Coordinates of C-alpha atoms in Angstrom, one line a residue:
M1 CA 37.6 101.9 63.0
L2 CA 39.5 99.6 60.7
V3 CA 42.7 100.9 59.1
D4 CA 43.7 99.4 55.8
S5 CA 47.3 98.2 55.7
P6 CA 49.8 99.9 53.4
P7 CA 50.1 98.5 49.8
E8 CA 53.6 97.2 50.5
E9 CA 52.5 95.2 53.5
R10 CA 49.5 93.8 51.6
A11 CA 51.8 92.7 48.8
E12 CA 54.1 90.9 51.4
T13 CA 51.3 89.1 53.2
A14 CA 49.1 88.2 50.2
P15 CA 49.6 84.6 49.0
A16 CA 51.5 84.3 45.8
P17 CA 49.5 83.3 42.8
P18 CA 50.3 79.8 41.5
T19 CA 52.8 79.8 38.6
R20 CA 51.8 78.4 35.3
R21 CA 54.4 75.6 35.7
A22 CA 52.8 74.5 38.9
V23 CA 49.3 74.5 37.3
R24 CA 50.7 72.4 34.4
V25 CA 52.3 69.9 36.8
L26 CA 49.0 69.7 38.7
G27 CA 47.2 69.1 35.5
L28 CA 49.5 66.2 34.6
F29 CA 48.6 64.6 38.0
V30 CA 44.9 65.1 37.3
S31 CA 45.3 63.7 33.8
V32 CA 47.0 60.6 35.2
A33 CA 44.2 60.1 37.8
L34 CA 41.6 60.4 35.0
L35 CA 43.6 57.9 32.9
L36 CA 43.5 55.4 35.8
L37 CA 39.8 55.9 36.3
V38 CA 39.1 55.2 32.6
A39 CA 41.4 52.2 32.6
L40 CA 39.5 50.8 35.6
A41 CA 36.2 51.4 33.8
S42 CA 37.6 49.6 30.7
V43 CA 38.3 46.5 32.9
A44 CA 35.0 46.7 34.8
I45 CA 32.6 47.4 32.0
G46 CA 32.2 45.2 28.9
A47 CA 29.7 44.2 26.3
K48 CA 28.9 41.3 28.6
S49 CA 27.5 42.7 31.9
L50 CA 29.3 41.3 34.9
P51 CA 28.9 42.4 38.5
L52 CA 31.9 44.1 40.1
G53 CA 32.3 41.2 42.5
D54 CA 32.6 38.8 39.5
V55 CA 35.2 41.1 37.9
W56 CA 37.2 41.1 41.1
H57 CA 37.1 37.3 41.4
G58 CA 38.1 37.0 37.7
L59 CA 41.1 39.2 38.4
F60 CA 42.4 37.6 41.6
H61 CA 40.6 34.4 42.6
D62 CA 38.9 32.7 39.7
S63 CA 40.4 30.5 37.0
G64 CA 37.3 29.8 35.0
T65 CA 35.0 31.8 32.7
Y66 CA 35.3 35.1 34.5
A67 CA 39.1 35.0 34.4
D68 CA 38.9 34.4 30.7
V69 CA 36.7 37.4 30.2
V70 CA 38.4 39.8 32.6
V71 CA 42.0 38.8 32.3
G72 CA 42.1 37.3 28.9
D73 CA 40.0 39.9 27.1
R74 CA 39.4 43.1 29.0
I75 CA 42.9 43.6 30.5
S76 CA 44.6 42.9 27.1
R77 CA 42.1 45.3 25.5
T78 CA 42.8 47.9 28.1
V79 CA 46.6 47.6 27.8
L80 CA 46.4 47.8 24.0
G81 CA 44.2 50.9 24.3
L82 CA 46.6 52.6 26.6
L83 CA 49.6 51.9 24.3
A84 CA 47.8 52.7 21.0
G85 CA 46.1 55.8 22.4
A86 CA 49.4 57.2 23.6
A87 CA 51.1 56.4 20.3
L88 CA 48.3 58.0 18.2
G89 CA 48.2 61.2 20.3
L90 CA 52.0 61.5 20.5
S91 CA 52.4 61.0 16.8
G92 CA 49.7 63.5 16.1
A93 CA 51.4 66.2 18.2
V94 CA 54.8 65.5 16.6
L95 CA 53.3 65.7 13.1
Q96 CA 51.4 68.9 13.9
A97 CA 54.7 70.5 15.0
L98 CA 56.6 69.1 12.1
T99 CA 54.1 70.4 9.5
R100 CA 53.3 73.5 11.5
N101 CA 49.6 72.7 11.0
P102 CA 47.5 72.3 14.2
L103 CA 44.9 70.4 12.2
A104 CA 47.3 67.7 11.0
D105 CA 47.0 64.1 12.0
P106 CA 48.9 60.8 11.3
G107 CA 46.8 60.2 8.2
L108 CA 48.1 63.4 6.6
L109 CA 51.4 61.7 5.7
G110 CA 49.9 58.5 4.4
I111 CA 50.9 56.3 7.3
N112 CA 47.4 54.8 7.8
A113 CA 47.0 54.3 4.0
G114 CA 50.4 52.5 3.9
A115 CA 49.4 50.1 6.7
S116 CA 46.0 49.4 5.1
A117 CA 47.4 48.8 1.7
A118 CA 50.0 46.4 3.1
V119 CA 47.3 44.4 5.0
V120 CA 45.0 44.0 1.9
T121 CA 48.1 42.9 -0.1
A122 CA 48.9 40.3 2.5
I123 CA 45.4 39.0 2.5
T124 CA 44.9 38.9 -1.2
Y125 CA 48.3 37.8 -2.5
F126 CA 50.0 36.1 0.4
G127 CA 47.1 34.4 2.1
V128 CA 47.7 35.9 5.5
T129 CA 44.7 35.3 7.8
S130 CA 45.9 35.9 11.3
L131 CA 46.3 39.1 13.2
S132 CA 49.9 38.3 14.1
G133 CA 50.6 38.3 10.4
Y134 CA 48.7 41.6 9.8
V135 CA 50.8 43.3 12.4
W136 CA 54.1 42.9 10.5
F137 CA 52.7 43.7 7.1
A138 CA 50.9 46.8 8.4
F139 CA 54.0 48.0 10.2
A140 CA 56.1 47.4 7.1
G141 CA 53.6 49.3 4.9
A142 CA 53.6 52.3 7.3
A143 CA 57.4 52.3 7.4
V144 CA 57.7 52.2 3.6
V145 CA 55.3 55.0 3.1
G146 CA 56.9 57.1 5.7
A147 CA 60.3 56.7 4.0
L148 CA 58.7 57.4 0.6
V149 CA 57.0 60.6 1.9
W150 CA 60.3 61.7 3.3
F151 CA 62.1 61.1 0.0
L152 CA 59.4 62.7 -2.2
G153 CA 59.2 65.6 0.3
G154 CA 62.8 66.5 -0.4
S155 CA 64.6 64.3 2.2
R156 CA 67.3 66.6 3.6
G157 CA 65.6 69.6 2.0
A158 CA 62.1 68.6 3.1
T159 CA 59.7 71.3 4.2
P160 CA 56.3 71.1 6.0
V161 CA 54.4 71.9 2.8
R162 CA 56.3 69.3 0.7
L163 CA 55.8 66.6 3.3
A164 CA 52.1 67.3 3.5
L165 CA 51.6 67.3 -0.3
A166 CA 53.6 64.1 -0.7
G167 CA 51.6 62.4 2.0
T168 CA 48.3 63.5 0.5
A169 CA 49.2 62.3 -3.0
I170 CA 50.4 58.9 -1.7
S171 CA 47.4 58.4 0.5
A172 CA 45.0 59.1 -2.5
A173 CA 46.9 56.5 -4.6
L174 CA 47.0 53.9 -2.0
Y175 CA 43.4 54.2 -1.0
G176 CA 42.5 53.8 -4.7
Y177 CA 44.5 50.6 -4.8
L178 CA 43.0 49.4 -1.6
Q179 CA 39.4 49.9 -2.9
A180 CA 40.2 48.3 -6.2
V181 CA 41.6 45.1 -4.6
M182 CA 38.7 44.8 -2.2
I183 CA 36.1 45.2 -4.9
M184 CA 37.8 42.5 -7.1
D185 CA 38.4 40.1 -4.1
D186 CA 35.4 39.3 -2.0
A187 CA 37.5 37.4 0.5
A188 CA 39.8 40.3 1.0
L189 CA 36.8 42.6 1.5
S190 CA 35.3 40.3 4.1
K191 CA 38.5 40.1 6.1
M192 CA 39.5 43.7 5.8
R193 CA 36.1 45.0 6.7
F194 CA 36.6 44.5 10.4
W195 CA 40.3 45.6 10.5
T196 CA 39.8 48.9 8.6
V197 CA 37.1 50.1 11.0
G198 CA 39.6 50.2 13.9
S199 CA 39.0 48.1 17.0
L200 CA 40.5 46.9 20.3
A201 CA 38.3 43.8 20.4
S202 CA 41.0 41.5 19.0
A203 CA 43.7 42.5 21.4
T204 CA 45.9 39.7 22.6
G205 CA 49.0 39.4 24.7
S206 CA 50.9 38.3 21.6
T207 CA 49.9 41.5 19.7
I208 CA 50.9 43.7 22.6
T209 CA 54.2 42.0 22.9
Q210 CA 54.9 42.4 19.2
V211 CA 54.2 46.2 19.0
A212 CA 55.3 47.3 22.5
P213 CA 59.1 47.6 21.6
F214 CA 58.3 49.8 18.7
L215 CA 55.9 52.0 20.7
A216 CA 58.5 52.3 23.5
V217 CA 61.3 53.4 21.1
G218 CA 58.9 55.8 19.3
T219 CA 57.7 57.3 22.6
V220 CA 61.2 58.0 23.9
V221 CA 62.4 59.5 20.6
S222 CA 59.3 61.7 20.4
L223 CA 59.6 63.1 23.9
L224 CA 63.3 63.8 23.4
M225 CA 62.4 65.9 20.3
A226 CA 60.4 68.5 22.3
R227 CA 63.1 71.2 22.4
P228 CA 64.2 70.9 18.7
L229 CA 60.6 70.8 17.5
N230 CA 59.9 74.0 19.6
A231 CA 62.7 75.7 17.6
V232 CA 61.4 74.3 14.2
A233 CA 57.9 75.6 15.0
M234 CA 59.2 79.1 15.1
G235 CA 60.3 78.9 11.4
D236 CA 63.4 77.8 9.6
D237 CA 65.4 81.0 10.0
T238 CA 64.7 81.3 13.7
A239 CA 65.5 77.6 14.2
R240 CA 68.8 77.9 12.5
A241 CA 69.6 81.0 14.6
L242 CA 68.9 79.0 17.7
G243 CA 71.3 76.3 16.5
A244 CA 68.7 73.6 15.6
D245 CA 69.6 71.0 13.0
L246 CA 66.5 71.2 10.8
N247 CA 67.3 68.1 8.7
R248 CA 68.1 65.9 11.7
T249 CA 65.0 67.2 13.6
R250 CA 62.6 66.6 10.8
A251 CA 64.1 63.1 10.0
L252 CA 63.8 62.0 13.6
A253 CA 60.3 63.5 14.0
M254 CA 59.2 61.7 10.9
L255 CA 60.8 58.5 12.0
S256 CA 59.2 58.6 15.5
A257 CA 55.7 59.5 14.2
T258 CA 55.9 56.7 11.6
V259 CA 57.0 54.1 14.2
L260 CA 54.3 55.2 16.6
C261 CA 51.4 55.4 14.2
G262 CA 52.5 52.4 12.2
A263 CA 52.7 50.1 15.3
A264 CA 49.3 51.4 16.6
T265 CA 47.6 51.0 13.2
A266 CA 49.1 47.5 12.8
A267 CA 47.6 46.4 16.2
C268 CA 44.2 48.1 16.0
G269 CA 43.6 49.2 12.4
P270 CA 43.3 52.8 11.4
I271 CA 41.7 54.8 14.1
V272 CA 40.9 58.4 13.1
F273 CA 40.8 61.8 15.0
V274 CA 42.6 60.7 18.2
G275 CA 45.9 62.2 16.9
L276 CA 44.1 65.3 15.7
M277 CA 41.8 66.2 18.6
V278 CA 43.9 65.6 21.7
P279 CA 47.0 67.6 20.8
H280 CA 44.8 70.4 19.6
V281 CA 42.8 70.5 22.8
V282 CA 46.0 70.2 24.9
R283 CA 47.5 73.2 23.1
S284 CA 44.5 75.3 24.0
F285 CA 45.2 75.1 27.8
A286 CA 48.9 74.0 28.0
G287 CA 50.2 76.6 25.5
P288 CA 52.5 76.0 22.5
D289 CA 55.4 74.5 24.4
L290 CA 55.9 70.9 23.2
R291 CA 57.7 70.0 26.4
W292 CA 54.2 70.1 27.9
I293 CA 52.1 69.2 24.9
L294 CA 53.8 65.9 24.3
P295 CA 53.4 64.5 27.8
Y296 CA 49.8 65.7 28.0
A297 CA 49.0 64.1 24.7
T298 CA 50.6 60.9 25.8
I299 CA 48.4 60.7 28.9
L300 CA 45.1 62.1 27.6
S301 CA 44.9 60.3 24.2
P302 CA 44.4 56.9 25.9
V303 CA 41.7 58.6 27.9
L304 CA 39.8 59.4 24.7
L305 CA 40.5 56.0 23.1
L306 CA 39.5 53.9 26.1
G307 CA 36.6 56.1 26.9
A308 CA 35.3 55.7 23.3
D309 CA 35.8 51.9 23.6
V310 CA 33.8 51.7 26.8
L311 CA 31.1 53.8 25.3
G312 CA 31.0 51.5 22.3
R313 CA 30.4 48.5 24.6
L314 CA 27.7 50.2 26.5
I315 CA 25.5 51.6 23.7
A316 CA 25.3 48.4 21.7
R317 CA 25.0 45.7 24.3
P318 CA 25.0 42.7 24.0
A319 CA 27.0 43.5 20.9
E320 CA 29.5 46.3 20.7
L321 CA 30.4 49.3 18.5
Q322 CA 34.0 49.4 17.3
V323 CA 36.1 52.2 18.8
G324 CA 37.0 53.5 15.3
I325 CA 33.4 54.2 14.7
V326 CA 32.9 55.9 18.0
T327 CA 36.0 58.2 17.6
A328 CA 34.8 59.1 14.1
V329 CA 31.3 60.0 15.3
I330 CA 32.8 62.1 18.1
G331 CA 35.7 63.5 16.0
G332 CA 33.6 64.7 13.0
P333 CA 31.7 67.5 14.9
V334 CA 34.8 68.3 16.9
F335 CA 36.9 68.7 13.8
I336 CA 34.3 71.0 12.2
F337 CA 34.2 73.1 15.4
L338 CA 38.0 73.4 15.4
V339 CA 38.2 74.4 11.8
R340 CA 35.5 77.0 12.2
R341 CA 37.1 78.4 15.4
R342 CA 40.5 78.6 13.6
R343 CA 38.9 80.4 10.6
T344 CA 37.1 82.8 12.9
A345 CA 40.4 83.6 14.7
Q346 CA 42.1 84.4 11.4
L347 CA 39.4 86.9 10.4

């Protein structure tokens, strides 16, 4: 006859359940592994079908056509996808915390519109034709709009609602200007058509070198803002009670999001839904703590961007579908689902 052990003994011998922190740390390692797999797929798979052996030779042994395709094109494209994806996801998470709106994205504050308006201005009025020229105009446009939104939103007295309203108004005005210029200038329309879709296809080492310093600074500042943004997310009164400097926190958050989104948009064009979807999905399993949301968003956003880029190469061979189109097609239904789920939760 088996005798059950006392409850005290069972409690001592039973294995302790894993803590939530341990699960989150394990999730980060899994996310990094997934990112590495997607990055390898981005190098191995292209619009032009190459056997894996040829890809290997292009990486390490060959100095001819395969090296040009693999090293010159695919690796540059993959690196830019890693950097831009991390920047878009991180800026989206910061803006969602800043505006206290889980459905916010970098386009909410007019940053994408500022970059696009600056590029069409450069093409139409300054004759800029190269991507290296677009980068600086796009970044400058994003920075100017970010500063303007901060000023119109009340600067030191800015609130989430004021910032969102200022960004929406400026976006509407700039997109109207952009459409008017492109309609009147066929050359600008032809040159802008590819950039405004959002693509990694034109990635070069020069482009990566130009935007990498901005992305590095923006990433560091954003990650350091996790604790102050946690306090701000609880409301102004609670944040002040916890000792948070609201003006400083909002200014730095706005600056870091503008730098990240502006640099990514300058290099790739406006890519939608990455900054919206990934932070929202991460929040559903990592919880509301930005000390976890920001690292997860930094890792998983490139997974989405590179995965969409690989998918665009596969479904349209021997041509390719730009990554901005793929993320829009994926993001539309996901956005509707998120809005409906949020509405249902509020009922």
